[in-house]
Amino acid sequence: MAPREQYTHGHHESVLRSHTWRTVENSAAYLAPRLAPGLTLLDVGSGPGTITVDFARRLAPGGSVTGIDASAEIVAQATEFAEAEGATNVTFAKGDAYALDFDDDTFVIVLAHQVLQHLADPVAALREFRRVTKPGGIVAARDVDYGGAVVQPPLPGLVRWGEVYDAVHRSNGGEPWAGRALKGWALDAGFTELEVTASVWCFASDEERAWWGGLWADRSLHSAFAPRALEIGAAGQVGLEEISAAWREWAETPSAMFLFPHMEIIATV
């Protein structure tokens, strides 16, 4: 039986605001040199499909991309997005990262972008990714490391946000400091040939701060994070409102910046 976990973010508009921003360029540059027309790619945890469709464009002609997600609602949204974009070499389906509905040795590339941090047993998932990857193919993963985030100025509400987020994420069965664990997870899953890299998201300009601070101000009150924080006693409603207000104050501070570190692995099968 697959481990039980809950997805910390949910699919509120404030969450999808960031997920739909993702492209190969800003979220999977480490993998871009490995992409070529004709390859097959599985995107595990494909979400609204923005980055998945970008992969499909890069594998055309002749290549194909399959995206799977645990949410039927988000699969439908991704399918609509692909159709609107005219991407005919990508399909989406509901799926389980621990039990992929594909034969052994099916894909040249299996990707998990910001997925392993939310799983109770990332090693088991990586073994399953390896099963459906062709010999000589690769399993690629990129995960953020909340423990390495840098926020300036360190407003009390944002320090509190970090503490509450950590508690909520862990209560849901995930690992918010996943980035630094990626290499170890891959080794435990049986991979021996690994490339390990790192990259960052940095939000500092007026436009970047307004976007990042605004979406987190909303997420702190309206995404799945909020009711879970209340349920486990990590924060009260007043506390969540103070966190939201701190994000808005941060966004309006000209000297403010936020840096999010990510670690990446490419594991050869």
mmCIF file of C-alpha atoms in Angstrom:
data_model
loop_
_atom_site.group_PDB
_atom_site.id
_atom_site.type_symbol
_atom_site.label_atom_id
_atom_site.label_comp_id
_atom_site.label_asym_id
_atom_site.label_seq_id
_atom_site.Cartn_x
_atom_site.Cartn_y
_atom_site.Cartn_z
ATOM 1 C CA MET A 1 0.000 0.000 0.000
ATOM 2 C CA ALA A 2 1.302 3.462 -0.870
ATOM 3 C CA PRO A 3 2.203 5.702 2.080
ATOM 4 C CA ARG A 4 -0.401 8.227 3.176
ATOM 5 C CA GLU A 5 0.395 11.892 2.676
ATOM 6 C CA GLN A 6 -1.431 15.117 1.930
ATOM 7 C CA TYR A 7 -0.474 17.705 -0.653
ATOM 8 C CA THR A 8 0.458 20.760 1.389
ATOM 9 C CA HIS A 9 -0.415 23.434 -1.170
ATOM 10 C CA GLY A 10 -3.638 22.236 -2.757
ATOM 11 C CA HIS A 11 -4.874 23.802 -5.978
ATOM 12 C CA HIS A 12 -6.200 27.202 -4.968
ATOM 13 C CA GLU A 13 -5.751 29.952 -7.552
ATOM 14 C CA SER A 14 -2.948 31.457 -5.468
ATOM 15 C CA VAL A 15 -1.014 28.187 -5.788
ATOM 16 C CA LEU A 16 -1.671 27.759 -9.495
ATOM 17 C CA ARG A 17 -0.511 31.349 -9.992
ATOM 18 C CA SER A 18 3.020 30.138 -9.320
ATOM 19 C CA HIS A 19 2.679 26.688 -10.879
ATOM 20 C CA THR A 20 1.506 28.081 -14.219
ATOM 21 C CA TRP A 21 4.539 30.403 -14.236
ATOM 22 C CA ARG A 22 6.916 27.472 -14.518
ATOM 23 C CA THR A 23 8.760 26.777 -17.767
ATOM 24 C CA VAL A 24 11.781 24.712 -18.736
ATOM 25 C CA GLU A 25 13.871 27.893 -18.683
ATOM 26 C CA ASN A 26 13.002 28.996 -15.147
ATOM 27 C CA SER A 27 12.428 25.597 -13.536
ATOM 28 C CA ALA A 28 14.300 22.872 -15.451
ATOM 29 C CA ALA A 29 17.312 24.495 -17.074
ATOM 30 C CA TYR A 30 19.498 21.718 -15.646
ATOM 31 C CA LEU A 31 17.637 19.234 -17.844
ATOM 32 C CA ALA A 32 17.443 21.328 -21.026
ATOM 33 C CA PRO A 33 20.721 20.016 -22.556
ATOM 34 C CA ARG A 34 19.321 16.459 -22.373
ATOM 35 C CA LEU A 35 16.194 17.292 -24.392
ATOM 36 C CA ALA A 36 16.034 16.427 -28.088
ATOM 37 C CA PRO A 37 13.347 15.765 -30.692
ATOM 38 C CA GLY A 38 12.069 12.204 -30.687
ATOM 39 C CA LEU A 39 12.490 11.433 -26.981
ATOM 40 C CA THR A 40 9.744 10.210 -24.652
ATOM 41 C CA LEU A 41 9.231 11.893 -21.286
ATOM 42 C CA LEU A 42 7.023 11.210 -18.275
ATOM 43 C CA ASP A 43 6.253 14.217 -16.062
ATOM 44 C CA VAL A 44 5.188 12.926 -12.626
ATOM 45 C CA GLY A 45 3.138 15.502 -10.758
ATOM 46 C CA SER A 46 2.536 17.595 -13.861
ATOM 47 C CA GLY A 47 0.088 19.999 -12.227
ATOM 48 C CA PRO A 48 -1.527 22.539 -14.579
ATOM 49 C CA GLY A 49 0.762 21.426 -17.396
ATOM 50 C CA THR A 50 2.646 24.598 -18.265
ATOM 51 C CA ILE A 51 6.100 23.091 -17.968
ATOM 52 C CA THR A 52 4.857 19.799 -19.436
ATOM 53 C CA VAL A 53 3.714 21.504 -22.630
ATOM 54 C CA ASP A 54 7.057 23.310 -22.800
ATOM 55 C CA PHE A 55 8.800 19.929 -22.699
ATOM 56 C CA ALA A 56 6.493 18.669 -25.464
ATOM 57 C CA ARG A 57 7.511 21.553 -27.707
ATOM 58 C CA ARG A 58 11.173 20.774 -27.167
ATOM 59 C CA LEU A 59 10.748 17.052 -27.969
ATOM 60 C CA ALA A 60 8.898 17.695 -31.223
ATOM 61 C CA PRO A 61 8.930 16.430 -33.861
ATOM 62 C CA GLY A 62 8.688 12.745 -33.097
ATOM 63 C CA GLY A 63 8.813 12.911 -29.329
ATOM 64 C CA SER A 64 5.990 12.694 -26.823
ATOM 65 C CA VAL A 65 5.266 13.683 -23.245
ATOM 66 C CA THR A 66 2.914 12.114 -20.724
ATOM 67 C CA GLY A 67 1.908 14.051 -17.642
ATOM 68 C CA ILE A 68 0.321 12.441 -14.600
ATOM 69 C CA ASP A 69 -1.113 14.037 -11.477
ATOM 70 C CA ALA A 70 -3.029 12.772 -8.466
ATOM 71 C CA SER A 71 -5.816 15.336 -8.988
ATOM 72 C CA ALA A 72 -8.407 14.598 -11.689
ATOM 73 C CA GLU A 73 -9.428 18.270 -11.627
ATOM 74 C CA ILE A 74 -5.916 19.485 -12.349
ATOM 75 C CA VAL A 75 -5.489 16.830 -15.068
ATOM 76 C CA ALA A 76 -8.559 18.252 -16.820
ATOM 77 C CA GLN A 77 -7.143 21.760 -16.543
ATOM 78 C CA ALA A 78 -3.809 20.656 -17.993
ATOM 79 C CA THR A 79 -5.549 18.901 -20.870
ATOM 80 C CA GLU A 80 -7.476 22.082 -21.689
ATOM 81 C CA PHE A 81 -4.257 24.098 -21.558
ATOM 82 C CA ALA A 82 -2.468 21.720 -23.958
ATOM 83 C CA GLU A 83 -5.377 21.837 -26.389
ATOM 84 C CA ALA A 84 -5.427 25.628 -26.287
ATOM 85 C CA GLU A 85 -1.685 25.673 -26.962
ATOM 86 C CA GLY A 86 -2.025 23.247 -29.889
ATOM 87 C CA ALA A 87 0.315 20.733 -28.258
ATOM 88 C CA THR A 88 -0.632 17.445 -29.917
ATOM 89 C CA ASN A 89 2.261 15.339 -28.576
ATOM 90 C CA VAL A 90 1.314 15.578 -24.894
ATOM 91 C CA THR A 91 -1.328 13.702 -22.908
ATOM 92 C CA PHE A 92 -2.404 13.936 -19.274
ATOM 93 C CA ALA A 93 -3.880 11.315 -16.957
ATOM 94 C CA LYS A 94 -4.571 10.718 -13.288
ATOM 95 C CA GLY A 95 -1.803 8.634 -11.742
ATOM 96 C CA ASP A 96 0.007 7.420 -8.643
ATOM 97 C CA ALA A 97 3.732 8.125 -8.259
ATOM 98 C CA TYR A 98 4.163 4.883 -6.296
ATOM 99 C CA ALA A 99 2.375 2.690 -8.859
ATOM 100 C CA LEU A 100 2.812 4.036 -12.374
ATOM 101 C CA ASP A 101 0.457 2.560 -14.941
ATOM 102 C CA PHE A 102 3.207 1.908 -17.480
ATOM 103 C CA ASP A 103 5.306 -1.071 -18.527
ATOM 104 C CA ASP A 104 8.942 -1.425 -17.559
ATOM 105 C CA ASP A 105 11.409 0.487 -19.747
ATOM 106 C CA THR A 106 8.820 2.837 -21.304
ATOM 107 C CA PHE A 107 10.349 6.343 -21.164
ATOM 108 C CA VAL A 108 13.731 7.859 -21.965
ATOM 109 C CA ILE A 109 13.239 10.568 -19.331
ATOM 110 C CA VAL A 110 11.179 10.480 -16.135
ATOM 111 C CA LEU A 111 10.856 13.841 -14.418
ATOM 112 C CA ALA A 112 9.637 14.801 -10.946
ATOM 113 C CA HIS A 113 9.572 18.570 -10.494
ATOM 114 C CA GLN A 114 8.875 19.714 -6.909
ATOM 115 C CA VAL A 115 7.229 16.354 -6.196
ATOM 116 C CA LEU A 116 9.472 14.295 -3.934
ATOM 117 C CA GLN A 117 9.239 16.882 -1.141
ATOM 118 C CA HIS A 118 5.537 16.040 -0.812
ATOM 119 C CA LEU A 119 5.922 12.236 -0.651
ATOM 120 C CA ALA A 120 6.119 10.171 2.511
ATOM 121 C CA ASP A 121 8.426 7.643 0.793
ATOM 122 C CA PRO A 122 10.449 9.402 -1.928
ATOM 123 C CA VAL A 123 12.844 6.477 -2.208
ATOM 124 C CA ALA A 124 10.006 4.112 -3.167
ATOM 125 C CA ALA A 125 8.828 6.626 -5.750
ATOM 126 C CA LEU A 126 12.314 6.931 -7.244
ATOM 127 C CA ARG A 127 12.511 3.135 -7.548
ATOM 128 C CA GLU A 128 9.212 3.185 -9.408
ATOM 129 C CA PHE A 129 10.482 5.960 -11.702
ATOM 130 C CA ARG A 130 13.524 3.825 -12.426
ATOM 131 C CA ARG A 131 11.332 0.855 -13.329
ATOM 132 C CA VAL A 132 9.604 2.692 -16.173
ATOM 133 C CA THR A 133 12.805 4.298 -17.515
ATOM 134 C CA LYS A 134 14.585 2.706 -20.455
ATOM 135 C CA PRO A 135 18.140 1.427 -19.915
ATOM 136 C CA GLY A 136 20.446 4.342 -20.585
ATOM 137 C CA GLY A 137 17.636 6.793 -19.872
ATOM 138 C CA ILE A 138 17.485 9.209 -16.974
ATOM 139 C CA VAL A 139 15.410 10.059 -13.930
ATOM 140 C CA ALA A 140 15.494 13.783 -13.181
ATOM 141 C CA ALA A 141 14.257 15.565 -10.063
ATOM 142 C CA ARG A 142 14.339 19.100 -8.727
ATOM 143 C CA ASP A 143 13.168 20.095 -5.258
ATOM 144 C CA VAL A 144 13.280 23.247 -3.198
ATOM 145 C CA ASP A 145 14.960 23.401 0.193
ATOM 146 C CA TYR A 146 12.880 25.589 2.512
ATOM 147 C CA GLY A 147 15.570 25.320 5.180
ATOM 148 C CA GLY A 148 17.955 27.263 2.950
ATOM 149 C CA ALA A 149 15.587 30.081 2.008
ATOM 150 C CA VAL A 150 16.928 33.621 2.494
ATOM 151 C CA VAL A 151 14.515 36.468 3.217
ATOM 152 C CA GLN A 152 15.475 40.103 3.632
ATOM 153 C CA PRO A 153 14.347 41.867 5.692
ATOM 154 C CA PRO A 154 13.587 39.024 8.136
ATOM 155 C CA LEU A 155 10.228 40.407 9.207
ATOM 156 C CA PRO A 156 8.827 38.626 12.277
ATOM 157 C CA GLY A 157 5.774 37.522 10.291
ATOM 158 C CA LEU A 158 7.980 35.893 7.650
ATOM 159 C CA VAL A 159 10.127 34.159 10.264
ATOM 160 C CA ARG A 160 6.879 32.846 11.686
ATOM 161 C CA TRP A 161 5.747 31.804 8.196
ATOM 162 C CA GLY A 162 8.847 29.619 7.879
ATOM 163 C CA GLU A 163 8.121 27.928 11.189
ATOM 164 C CA VAL A 164 4.442 27.340 10.417
ATOM 165 C CA TYR A 165 5.127 26.134 6.891
ATOM 166 C CA ASP A 166 7.692 23.637 8.161
ATOM 167 C CA ALA A 167 5.220 22.260 10.702
ATOM 168 C CA VAL A 168 2.389 22.003 8.174
ATOM 169 C CA HIS A 169 4.507 20.339 5.500
ATOM 170 C CA ARG A 170 5.899 17.766 7.924
ATOM 171 C CA SER A 171 2.439 17.054 9.360
ATOM 172 C CA ASN A 172 1.349 16.169 5.828
ATOM 173 C CA GLY A 173 4.063 13.509 5.553
ATOM 174 C CA GLY A 174 6.502 15.469 3.392
ATOM 175 C CA GLU A 175 10.022 16.861 3.738
ATOM 176 C CA PRO A 176 10.297 20.651 3.249
ATOM 177 C CA TRP A 177 14.103 20.447 3.259
ATOM 178 C CA ALA A 178 13.992 17.981 0.369
ATOM 179 C CA GLY A 179 16.637 19.630 -1.786
ATOM 180 C CA ARG A 180 19.538 18.576 0.397
ATOM 181 C CA ALA A 181 18.101 15.052 0.662
ATOM 182 C CA LEU A 182 17.775 14.384 -3.072
ATOM 183 C CA LYS A 183 21.196 12.824 -3.579
ATOM 184 C CA GLY A 184 20.801 10.499 -0.608
ATOM 185 C CA TRP A 185 17.334 9.453 -1.710
ATOM 186 C CA ALA A 186 18.634 8.608 -5.180
ATOM 187 C CA LEU A 187 21.494 6.536 -3.765
ATOM 188 C CA ASP A 188 19.075 4.695 -1.472
ATOM 189 C CA ALA A 189 16.889 3.970 -4.503
ATOM 190 C CA GLY A 190 19.787 2.176 -6.173
ATOM 191 C CA PHE A 191 21.110 4.818 -8.558
ATOM 192 C CA THR A 192 24.881 4.956 -8.821
ATOM 193 C CA GLU A 193 25.504 7.367 -11.707
ATOM 194 C CA LEU A 194 24.355 10.809 -10.563
ATOM 195 C CA GLU A 195 24.779 14.419 -11.599
ATOM 196 C CA VAL A 196 23.959 16.846 -8.792
ATOM 197 C CA THR A 197 23.459 20.573 -9.376
ATOM 198 C CA ALA A 198 21.776 23.526 -7.702
ATOM 199 C CA SER A 199 19.985 26.687 -8.776
ATOM 200 C CA VAL A 200 17.964 29.446 -7.177
ATOM 201 C CA TRP A 201 14.865 31.510 -7.649
ATOM 202 C CA CYS A 202 15.517 35.105 -6.621
ATOM 203 C CA PHE A 203 12.709 37.638 -6.281
ATOM 204 C CA ALA A 204 13.972 41.182 -5.803
ATOM 205 C CA SER A 205 12.603 43.634 -8.387
ATOM 206 C CA ASP A 206 9.416 45.614 -7.731
ATOM 207 C CA GLU A 207 7.504 43.368 -10.130
ATOM 208 C CA GLU A 208 8.953 40.142 -8.713
ATOM 209 C CA ARG A 209 8.228 41.157 -5.117
ATOM 210 C CA ALA A 210 4.653 42.159 -5.945
ATOM 211 C CA TRP A 211 4.050 38.792 -7.627
ATOM 212 C CA TRP A 212 5.785 36.527 -5.085
ATOM 213 C CA GLY A 213 4.658 38.414 -2.016
ATOM 214 C CA GLY A 214 1.126 38.727 -3.317
ATOM 215 C CA LEU A 215 0.683 35.058 -4.052
ATOM 216 C CA TRP A 216 2.089 34.015 -0.671
ATOM 217 C CA ALA A 217 -0.084 36.578 1.095
ATOM 218 C CA ASP A 218 -3.059 34.858 -0.537
ATOM 219 C CA ARG A 219 -1.753 31.323 -0.039
ATOM 220 C CA SER A 220 -1.261 31.963 3.665
ATOM 221 C CA LEU A 221 -4.997 32.539 4.042
ATOM 222 C CA HIS A 222 -6.744 30.691 1.231
ATOM 223 C CA SER A 223 -4.728 27.660 0.084
ATOM 224 C CA ALA A 224 -4.803 24.213 1.714
ATOM 225 C CA PHE A 225 -1.921 25.403 3.902
ATOM 226 C CA ALA A 226 -4.243 27.585 5.999
ATOM 227 C CA PRO A 227 -6.837 25.074 7.256
ATOM 228 C CA ARG A 228 -4.105 22.523 7.906
ATOM 229 C CA ALA A 229 -2.159 25.054 9.996
ATOM 230 C CA LEU A 230 -5.302 25.675 12.036
ATOM 231 C CA GLU A 231 -6.067 21.948 12.330
ATOM 232 C CA ILE A 232 -2.694 20.993 13.775
ATOM 233 C CA GLY A 233 -2.447 24.104 15.945
ATOM 234 C CA ALA A 234 0.611 25.496 14.162
ATOM 235 C CA ALA A 235 -1.083 28.894 13.910
ATOM 236 C CA GLY A 236 -4.369 30.599 14.718
ATOM 237 C CA GLN A 237 -6.417 32.715 12.348
ATOM 238 C CA VAL A 238 -4.874 35.919 13.696
ATOM 239 C CA GLY A 239 -1.424 34.433 13.204
ATOM 240 C CA LEU A 240 -2.176 33.546 9.580
ATOM 241 C CA GLU A 241 -3.450 37.053 8.964
ATOM 242 C CA GLU A 242 -0.231 38.455 10.425
ATOM 243 C CA ILE A 243 1.797 36.212 8.113
ATOM 244 C CA SER A 244 -0.238 37.377 5.128
ATOM 245 C CA ALA A 245 0.257 41.023 6.114
ATOM 246 C CA ALA A 246 4.007 40.435 6.480
ATOM 247 C CA TRP A 247 4.195 39.150 2.920
ATOM 248 C CA ARG A 248 2.458 42.296 1.685
ATOM 249 C CA GLU A 249 4.793 44.497 3.742
ATOM 250 C CA TRP A 250 7.771 42.597 2.317
ATOM 251 C CA ALA A 251 6.492 43.092 -1.238
ATOM 252 C CA GLU A 252 6.275 46.848 -0.676
ATOM 253 C CA THR A 253 9.798 47.149 0.760
ATOM 254 C CA PRO A 254 12.233 48.357 -1.957
ATOM 255 C CA SER A 255 15.266 46.688 -0.368
ATOM 256 C CA ALA A 256 13.547 43.338 0.086
ATOM 257 C CA MET A 257 14.563 40.120 -1.616
ATOM 258 C CA PHE A 258 13.765 36.416 -1.331
ATOM 259 C CA LEU A 259 16.018 33.589 -2.451
ATOM 260 C CA PHE A 260 14.768 30.013 -2.819
ATOM 261 C CA PRO A 261 17.478 27.336 -3.302
ATOM 262 C CA HIS A 262 16.780 24.200 -5.340
ATOM 263 C CA MET A 263 18.816 21.055 -5.756
ATOM 264 C CA GLU A 264 18.659 18.884 -8.872
ATOM 265 C CA ILE A 265 19.650 15.365 -9.777
ATOM 266 C CA ILE A 266 19.997 13.534 -13.058
ATOM 267 C CA ALA A 267 20.269 9.798 -12.410
ATOM 268 C CA THR A 268 21.207 7.477 -15.261
ATOM 269 C CA VAL A 269 19.461 4.102 -15.399
#
